Structure formats: C-alpha cells, structure tokens
Amino acid sequence: MNVHESEKIAGILCAKGYVECKNVEDADVIVYNTCCVRENAEQHAFGNIGMIKKLKKSKPDLVVAVCGCMTQQKQVAENIASTFPFVDIVIGTFNMDKFGELLDEKLLTKKRILRVLESNGEICENITPMRTSFPNAWVNIMYGCNNFCSYCIVPYVRGRERSRKAENVLKEVRDLVENGYKEITLLGQNVNSYGKDLDDGSSFAYLINEIAKIEGKFRLRFMSNHPKDITEEVVRAIANNEHACKAIHLPVQSGSNAMLSLMNRKYTREQYLQEVEMIRNIIPDCAITTDIIVGFPTETEEDFQDTVSLVEKVGYDGAFTFVYSPREGTVASKMQEQVPADVKKDRIMRLVDLQNERNRVDSLKYVGKTVEILVEDFDKKKNAYMGRDERGRMAYFEFGQNLVGKFVDVTITSTGGMSLLGKVVKVID
Ligand code: 5AD
Ligand code: SF4
C-alpha cells in the first residue's frame, strides 16, 4: 500500500519534470512517505528524517516533505514540525494527491506548509504512478477501512472505505497488461468489501470475473482479505480465473477466541478454520498465508498456544508475524494488561521458528518438480535470477541472458532454507 503510494508521489513529481536521482545529496526535493501501522516503522521514520538535517543546512533550497499515515495523526504532524524545523511540508494521507500544488505553493511563498486535512471521501483518478516494481504493478481498488480492529490505527488515518469505480480499475489493469506488466496486485485493506459503497452492483467477485476476460498472460494477486468477509462466490471466482494465483492472504491475527473477540475481528477460530476448509474444498492446492500478532493485551501462554495450534492446523504457506505495539487512539492501547516485552519477544521467536520450519519442509517437497516462475529481479549477491511461483514461493536460478519479466519453467534441484534453487528448462514468454 505505502510502496504504491510512494509510486504515486514520484509520479506527481515526474509529471512536473523532476527526475529520480540516485544519491540523496543531489536531490532538490526529498519526500518521506511514512507509515504508522506498527511502532517500529514510526521510529524508523523519525531516525531517517533526522539524518537529513545536515544536508538541508548545506543546501537551503532543498525541499523536505513528510507525508503518509504517520503525519495524518495531527499530534504526530505537529511533533515532526517542531522536532525538525528544517522540514518544509507536512501533510497527511488525504491531501497527498495534491502534493504537486503544495510543492508549487511552497516554492512560491517560501512558507512552511503544515496541512493535515480530514477525508472528503474523494478518490483521485488522474495520477500516473512512477512504477518501480516491474513486472508487478500495484492497483488500488479501494481506500480506507471500516473495521476498527481494536489494535489498528488504519481506520483513523485512512478514513472509511471508498471503492474505485470498476471501469477505472479495469481500464488500469488492461493498460498495464498491454504495457507488459505480468503481475497485477489489487490492493485494499479489505478487498472482499470492494464495491459495497458504490451501489452499482460492483463486488470483488465481479471485479475478478471481469479481469478474467482480459487477454494476455499475466498473474492476478490481491491483498488483504478479511476472514469475516470472504465468500464462496469470491473463492469460486478465483478458482475460475486463469490469471488469478491460487494463493490467498487471510490474516488470522490470533488463534485464541478470547483474543479475536478483544481484537474486534468478528470471527471465531472455528469460523476461520471453516473458511480455510471451504477454500481448500474449492481450490485444493491453494496457498494460504497470514498475518499474526503476538502479545496482544491480556494474551496468556494458553492463548498463544491456541495460535500455535492454529498455525499447525492450517499449515500456512507463509506468515507475517508481528509483536503487538500500542497505537495511540486505538481501543487496545487503553487496555490495562499489556504483555511484557520479553514475553512478546519469546513468543514471536517461537512462532517464527515454527513457521520457518514448516516452510523449510514444504520447500523440500518441490525438489524434482518443475514450476512456472515469474522472474522478478536479478539478485547480485546470489548472482542469480529470482522469482516466485504462483503460490508465492521464491526460487533462484542462473541464466545467461536477462529474464526479468518473463515466465520460465524451472526444475527445482535443491533448497536453500525456505527458498528453492533450480535450473531453467524453458523460457515461456
Ligand atoms: N501491532 C502489531 N501489529 C499490527 N498490525 C496492525 N496493527 C498492529 C499493531 N498495533 C499488523 C496486523 C495487520 C498487519 C498489516 O499489521 O497483523 O494485518
Ligand atoms: Fe486494520 Fe482491521 Fe482494517 Fe485491517 S481490517 S486495516 S487490521 S482495522
């Protein structure tokens, strides 16, 4: 989400004639696009902004801007403005699309701009992002979130759900495919509720079915799905769409019903497991990945063991694991019984070990098989091309000519921990 937003800011600057520079010392404009979903991202941003002080001193005309969901919190925006007097522009998420005009205003008036606005519910359709993730392209289908999970700051800094019109999404996807992009990732905080605010019959299943009609060889991915909203209709649409990767990211957050209830997730462990079963009944080989938070307030060892047993039961193909961090303004941040840091650390380490071991064993099953890989990049350290199969597993392989953006068949010969090592047997496209 944030990466794509940065692509849009870069697109705005590009349209104004700016070009990307490799060294920060050469920059005329530096934009920090921040994230506040978890605490460490926020601390990171503070550290990075502080580092630019010296450069600004030697280059007074340099424009330094800070935007994103961190600065959408008014108190944080003010804190940044007072901590870093050399920052010229501080804006939030809702006026990021106006960055070009704000930059003009700053250059013209030479005055500092500190402008954090509330959402006006609008969706900006006229920015051409400067894409940086070829052969993948990110496509927002909606913005905001209505769910208010008790630990999460997103609804406060990104506003309520707003879906883009299906025709705009479909045009963007068609253009990207025509321009050679091989993987389209649809983005939304909860893609399953796409279209509910539009009242024109659009739904996520409709969008997937329409994308199925687009010709050309490309992969379709999407994130994230809220387990409370995923339906059989959507899973069948994925199953019937030859572009759609048979891979679903289904964040569970916890395996304990007590935690799920306190988290305001609106499903139980049992309902979640039923959904996993429903998905596997419709798409037997579907990869399922997840997000998990450990150390949510009041989480006991027993609650944590419920998460462990759920992870074992589902057999995830990948899990992003997070230590709970209180976010100001959220319901959970006011809960009294916070879990001590050392307990959180111990739990996350045990969980990471469990999932890594599962990935390692799973990788071994690939040896001897031939899988279709979309080549994403060349890894200089490994001196090999890298790419993923449809299920998201990373593979590395050597080849004599540039393969980035091509589909290749790779026979897996061995594994390197969780990743696969192999030999290209066919260049498809
Ligand atoms: N602490 C830790 N992890 C969080 N996430 C969201 N908010 C928090 C928080 N306060 C995680 C959730 C979500 C992912 C994007 O970030 O797992 O799915
Ligand atoms: Fe945050 Fe929950 Fe919305 Fe995801 S669904 S963005 S975790 S509030």
PDB file of N, CA and C in Angstrom, residues 306-358:
ATOM      1  N   ASP A 306      -2.996 -21.445  21.549  1.00  0.00           N
ATOM      2  CA  ASP A 306      -4.105 -21.557  20.584  1.00  0.00           C
ATOM      3  C   ASP A 306      -3.652 -21.062  19.205  1.00  0.00           C
ATOM      4  N   THR A 307      -2.823 -20.013  19.209  1.00  0.00           N
ATOM      5  CA  THR A 307      -2.295 -19.520  17.923  1.00  0.00           C
ATOM      6  C   THR A 307      -1.363 -20.573  17.319  1.00  0.00           C
ATOM      7  N   VAL A 308      -0.502 -21.133  18.173  1.00  0.00           N
ATOM      8  CA  VAL A 308       0.440 -22.158  17.695  1.00  0.00           C
ATOM      9  C   VAL A 308      -0.331 -23.331  17.082  1.00  0.00           C
ATOM     10  N   SER A 309      -1.369 -23.780  17.786  1.00  0.00           N
ATOM     11  CA  SER A 309      -2.087 -24.956  17.277  1.00  0.00           C
ATOM     12  C   SER A 309      -2.850 -24.619  15.998  1.00  0.00           C
ATOM     13  N   LEU A 310      -3.317 -23.370  15.883  1.00  0.00           N
ATOM     14  CA  LEU A 310      -3.999 -22.986  14.639  1.00  0.00           C
ATOM     15  C   LEU A 310      -3.005 -22.948  13.469  1.00  0.00           C
ATOM     16  N   VAL A 311      -1.829 -22.422  13.747  1.00  0.00           N
ATOM     17  CA  VAL A 311      -0.801 -22.362  12.697  1.00  0.00           C
ATOM     18  C   VAL A 311      -0.458 -23.790  12.241  1.00  0.00           C
ATOM     19  N   GLU A 312      -0.351 -24.691  13.197  1.00  0.00           N
ATOM     20  CA  GLU A 312      -0.044 -26.086  12.837  1.00  0.00           C
ATOM     21  C   GLU A 312      -1.190 -26.708  12.039  1.00  0.00           C
ATOM     22  N   LYS A 313      -2.400 -26.408  12.452  1.00  0.00           N
ATOM     23  CA  LYS A 313      -3.584 -26.993  11.818  1.00  0.00           C
ATOM     24  C   LYS A 313      -3.735 -26.510  10.369  1.00  0.00           C
ATOM     25  N   VAL A 314      -3.589 -25.219  10.175  1.00  0.00           N
ATOM     26  CA  VAL A 314      -3.792 -24.658   8.827  1.00  0.00           C
ATOM     27  C   VAL A 314      -2.621 -25.048   7.920  1.00  0.00           C
ATOM     28  N   GLY A 315      -1.403 -25.029   8.463  1.00  0.00           N
ATOM     29  CA  GLY A 315      -0.237 -25.311   7.625  1.00  0.00           C
ATOM     30  C   GLY A 315      -0.039 -24.191   6.625  1.00  0.00           C
ATOM     31  N   TYR A 316       0.252 -23.010   7.138  1.00  0.00           N
ATOM     32  CA  TYR A 316       0.370 -21.834   6.263  1.00  0.00           C
ATOM     33  C   TYR A 316       1.563 -21.941   5.310  1.00  0.00           C
ATOM     34  N   ASP A 317       1.386 -21.333   4.154  1.00  0.00           N
ATOM     35  CA  ASP A 317       2.495 -21.246   3.202  1.00  0.00           C
ATOM     36  C   ASP A 317       3.398 -20.065   3.510  1.00  0.00           C
ATOM     37  N   GLY A 318       2.988 -19.252   4.423  1.00  0.00           N
ATOM     38  CA  GLY A 318       3.808 -18.108   4.836  1.00  0.00           C
ATOM     39  C   GLY A 318       3.050 -17.325   5.886  1.00  0.00           C
ATOM     40  N   ALA A 319       3.778 -16.710   6.805  1.00  0.00           N
ATOM     41  CA  ALA A 319       3.100 -15.909   7.831  1.00  0.00           C
ATOM     42  C   ALA A 319       3.940 -14.686   8.142  1.00  0.00           C
ATOM     43  N   PHE A 320       3.296 -13.522   8.126  1.00  0.00           N
ATOM     44  CA  PHE A 320       3.943 -12.302   8.614  1.00  0.00           C
ATOM     45  C   PHE A 320       3.597 -12.204  10.088  1.00  0.00           C
ATOM     46  N   THR A 321       4.617 -12.197  10.920  1.00  0.00           N
ATOM     47  CA  THR A 321       4.352 -12.204  12.356  1.00  0.00           C
ATOM     48  C   THR A 321       4.772 -10.863  12.957  1.00  0.00           C
ATOM     49  N   PHE A 322       3.942 -10.333  13.828  1.00  0.00           N
ATOM     50  CA  PHE A 322       4.202  -9.017  14.412  1.00  0.00           C
ATOM     51  C   PHE A 322       4.062  -9.071  15.924  1.00  0.00           C
ATOM     52  N   VAL A 323       4.924  -8.309  16.577  1.00  0.00           N
ATOM     53  CA  VAL A 323       4.756  -8.101  18.011  1.00  0.00           C
ATOM     54  C   VAL A 323       3.767  -6.949  18.170  1.00  0.00           C
ATOM     55  N   TYR A 324       2.772  -7.145  18.998  1.00  0.00           N
ATOM     56  CA  TYR A 324       1.771  -6.090  19.187  1.00  0.00           C
ATOM     57  C   TYR A 324       2.434  -4.801  19.678  1.00  0.00           C
ATOM     58  N   SER A 325       2.093  -3.687  19.043  1.00  0.00           N
ATOM     59  CA  SER A 325       2.562  -2.398  19.569  1.00  0.00           C
ATOM     60  C   SER A 325       1.363  -1.465  19.716  1.00  0.00           C
ATOM     61  N   PRO A 326       1.224  -0.848  20.881  1.00  0.00           N
ATOM     62  CA  PRO A 326       0.064   0.026  21.104  1.00  0.00           C
ATOM     63  C   PRO A 326       0.100   1.237  20.176  1.00  0.00           C
ATOM     64  N   ARG A 327      -1.010   1.542  19.556  1.00  0.00           N
ATOM     65  CA  ARG A 327      -1.111   2.702  18.663  1.00  0.00           C
ATOM     66  C   ARG A 327      -2.062   3.703  19.283  1.00  0.00           C
ATOM     67  N   GLU A 328      -1.590   4.911  19.423  1.00  0.00           N
ATOM     68  CA  GLU A 328      -2.377   5.914  20.152  1.00  0.00           C
ATOM     69  C   GLU A 328      -3.753   6.138  19.515  1.00  0.00           C
ATOM     70  N   GLY A 329      -4.748   6.182  20.361  1.00  0.00           N
ATOM     71  CA  GLY A 329      -6.105   6.437  19.866  1.00  0.00           C
ATOM     72  C   GLY A 329      -6.905   5.162  19.646  1.00  0.00           C
ATOM     73  N   THR A 330      -6.213   4.009  19.584  1.00  0.00           N
ATOM     74  CA  THR A 330      -6.956   2.758  19.362  1.00  0.00           C
ATOM     75  C   THR A 330      -7.494   2.235  20.694  1.00  0.00           C
ATOM     76  N   VAL A 331      -8.507   1.379  20.601  1.00  0.00           N
ATOM     77  CA  VAL A 331      -9.132   0.819  21.806  1.00  0.00           C
ATOM     78  C   VAL A 331      -8.110  -0.005  22.600  1.00  0.00           C
ATOM     79  N   ALA A 332      -7.317  -0.816  21.897  1.00  0.00           N
ATOM     80  CA  ALA A 332      -6.386  -1.719  22.605  1.00  0.00           C
ATOM     81  C   ALA A 332      -5.305  -0.959  23.371  1.00  0.00           C
ATOM     82  N   SER A 333      -4.962   0.232  22.898  1.00  0.00           N
ATOM     83  CA  SER A 333      -3.882   0.968  23.564  1.00  0.00           C
ATOM     84  C   SER A 333      -4.307   1.407  24.974  1.00  0.00           C
ATOM     85  N   LYS A 334      -5.621   1.395  25.215  1.00  0.00           N
ATOM     86  CA  LYS A 334      -6.116   1.797  26.541  1.00  0.00           C
ATOM     87  C   LYS A 334      -6.287   0.591  27.462  1.00  0.00           C
ATOM     88  N   MET A 335      -6.082  -0.597  26.925  1.00  0.00           N
ATOM     89  CA  MET A 335      -6.249  -1.796  27.759  1.00  0.00           C
ATOM     90  C   MET A 335      -5.120  -1.855  28.791  1.00  0.00           C
ATOM     91  N   GLN A 336      -5.487  -2.226  29.989  1.00  0.00           N
ATOM     92  CA  GLN A 336      -4.535  -2.158  31.108  1.00  0.00           C
ATOM     93  C   GLN A 336      -3.439  -3.218  31.035  1.00  0.00           C
ATOM     94  N   GLU A 337      -3.855  -4.454  30.767  1.00  0.00           N
ATOM     95  CA  GLU A 337      -2.910  -5.571  30.899  1.00  0.00           C
ATOM     96  C   GLU A 337      -2.056  -5.766  29.657  1.00  0.00           C
ATOM     97  N   GLN A 338      -1.055  -4.930  29.480  1.00  0.00           N
ATOM     98  CA  GLN A 338      -0.142  -5.090  28.346  1.00  0.00           C
ATOM     99  C   GLN A 338       0.824  -6.239  28.671  1.00  0.00           C
ATOM    100  N   VAL A 339       1.227  -6.982  27.652  1.00  0.00           N
ATOM    101  CA  VAL A 339       2.130  -8.125  27.860  1.00  0.00           C
ATOM    102  C   VAL A 339       3.571  -7.611  27.910  1.00  0.00           C
ATOM    103  N   PRO A 340       4.374  -8.083  28.876  1.00  0.00           N
ATOM    104  CA  PRO A 340       5.757  -7.585  28.973  1.00  0.00           C
ATOM    105  C   PRO A 340       6.565  -7.854  27.693  1.00  0.00           C
ATOM    106  N   ALA A 341       7.501  -6.952  27.406  1.00  0.00           N
ATOM    107  CA  ALA A 341       8.269  -7.023  26.152  1.00  0.00           C
ATOM    108  C   ALA A 341       9.007  -8.352  26.009  1.00  0.00           C
ATOM    109  N   ASP A 342       9.607  -8.866  27.107  1.00  0.00           N
ATOM    110  CA  ASP A 342      10.377 -10.111  26.975  1.00  0.00           C
ATOM    111  C   ASP A 342       9.469 -11.301  26.653  1.00  0.00           C
ATOM    112  N   VAL A 343       8.236 -11.268  27.156  1.00  0.00           N
ATOM    113  CA  VAL A 343       7.290 -12.362  26.862  1.00  0.00           C
ATOM    114  C   VAL A 343       6.896 -12.296  25.376  1.00  0.00           C
ATOM    115  N   LYS A 344       6.642 -11.078  24.908  1.00  0.00           N
ATOM    116  CA  LYS A 344       6.283 -10.899  23.488  1.00  0.00           C
ATOM    117  C   LYS A 344       7.401 -11.429  22.594  1.00  0.00           C
ATOM    118  N   LYS A 345       8.625 -11.074  22.979  1.00  0.00           N
ATOM    119  CA  LYS A 345       9.794 -11.452  22.167  1.00  0.00           C
ATOM    120  C   LYS A 345       9.937 -12.975  22.111  1.00  0.00           C
ATOM    121  N   ASP A 346       9.772 -13.595  23.270  1.00  0.00           N
ATOM    122  CA  ASP A 346       9.885 -15.046  23.346  1.00  0.00           C
ATOM    123  C   ASP A 346       8.811 -15.708  22.470  1.00  0.00           C
ATOM    124  N   ARG A 347       7.600 -15.178  22.537  1.00  0.00           N
ATOM    125  CA  ARG A 347       6.508 -15.778  21.749  1.00  0.00           C
ATOM    126  C   ARG A 347       6.747 -15.613  20.260  1.00  0.00           C
ATOM    127  N   ILE A 348       7.191 -14.433  19.863  1.00  0.00           N
ATOM    128  CA  ILE A 348       7.359 -14.250  18.402  1.00  0.00           C
ATOM    129  C   ILE A 348       8.482 -15.144  17.889  1.00  0.00           C
ATOM    130  N   MET A 349       9.521 -15.320  18.712  1.00  0.00           N
ATOM    131  CA  MET A 349      10.623 -16.183  18.255  1.00  0.00           C
ATOM    132  C   MET A 349      10.156 -17.618  18.080  1.00  0.00           C
ATOM    133  N   ARG A 350       9.328 -18.080  19.015  1.00  0.00           N
ATOM    134  CA  ARG A 350       8.820 -19.457  18.896  1.00  0.00           C
ATOM    135  C   ARG A 350       7.935 -19.619  17.659  1.00  0.00           C
ATOM    136  N   LEU A 351       7.134 -18.572  17.400  1.00  0.00           N
ATOM    137  CA  LEU A 351       6.228 -18.630  16.250  1.00  0.00           C
ATOM    138  C   LEU A 351       7.005 -18.592  14.927  1.00  0.00           C
ATOM    139  N   VAL A 352       8.001 -17.724  14.879  1.00  0.00           N
ATOM    140  CA  VAL A 352       8.809 -17.611  13.660  1.00  0.00           C
ATOM    141  C   VAL A 352       9.519 -18.939  13.394  1.00  0.00           C
ATOM    142  N   ASP A 353      10.077 -19.549  14.446  1.00  0.00           N
ATOM    143  CA  ASP A 353      10.757 -20.840  14.281  1.00  0.00           C
ATOM    144  C   ASP A 353       9.803 -21.891  13.717  1.00  0.00           C
ATOM    145  N   LEU A 354       8.590 -21.892  14.260  1.00  0.00           N
ATOM    146  CA  LEU A 354       7.590 -22.878  13.827  1.00  0.00           C
ATOM    147  C   LEU A 354       7.285 -22.707  12.339  1.00  0.00           C
ATOM    148  N   GLN A 355       7.043 -21.465  11.928  1.00  0.00           N
ATOM    149  CA  GLN A 355       6.668 -21.221  10.535  1.00  0.00           C
ATOM    150  C   GLN A 355       7.854 -21.449   9.599  1.00  0.00           C
ATOM    151  N   ASN A 356       9.050 -21.053  10.041  1.00  0.00           N
ATOM    152  CA  ASN A 356      10.238 -21.273   9.203  1.00  0.00           C
ATOM    153  C   ASN A 356      10.461 -22.757   8.957  1.00  0.00           C
ATOM    154  N   GLU A 357      10.277 -23.547   9.990  1.00  0.00           N
ATOM    155  CA  GLU A 357      10.474 -24.986   9.861  1.00  0.00           C
ATOM    156  C   GLU A 357       9.467 -25.567   8.872  1.00  0.00           C
ATOM    157  N   ARG A 358       8.244 -25.087   8.979  1.00  0.00           N
ATOM    158  CA  ARG A 358       7.198 -25.573   8.066  1.00  0.00           C
ATOM    159  C   ARG A 358       7.563 -25.189   6.613  1.00  0.00           C
TER     160      ARG A 358
END
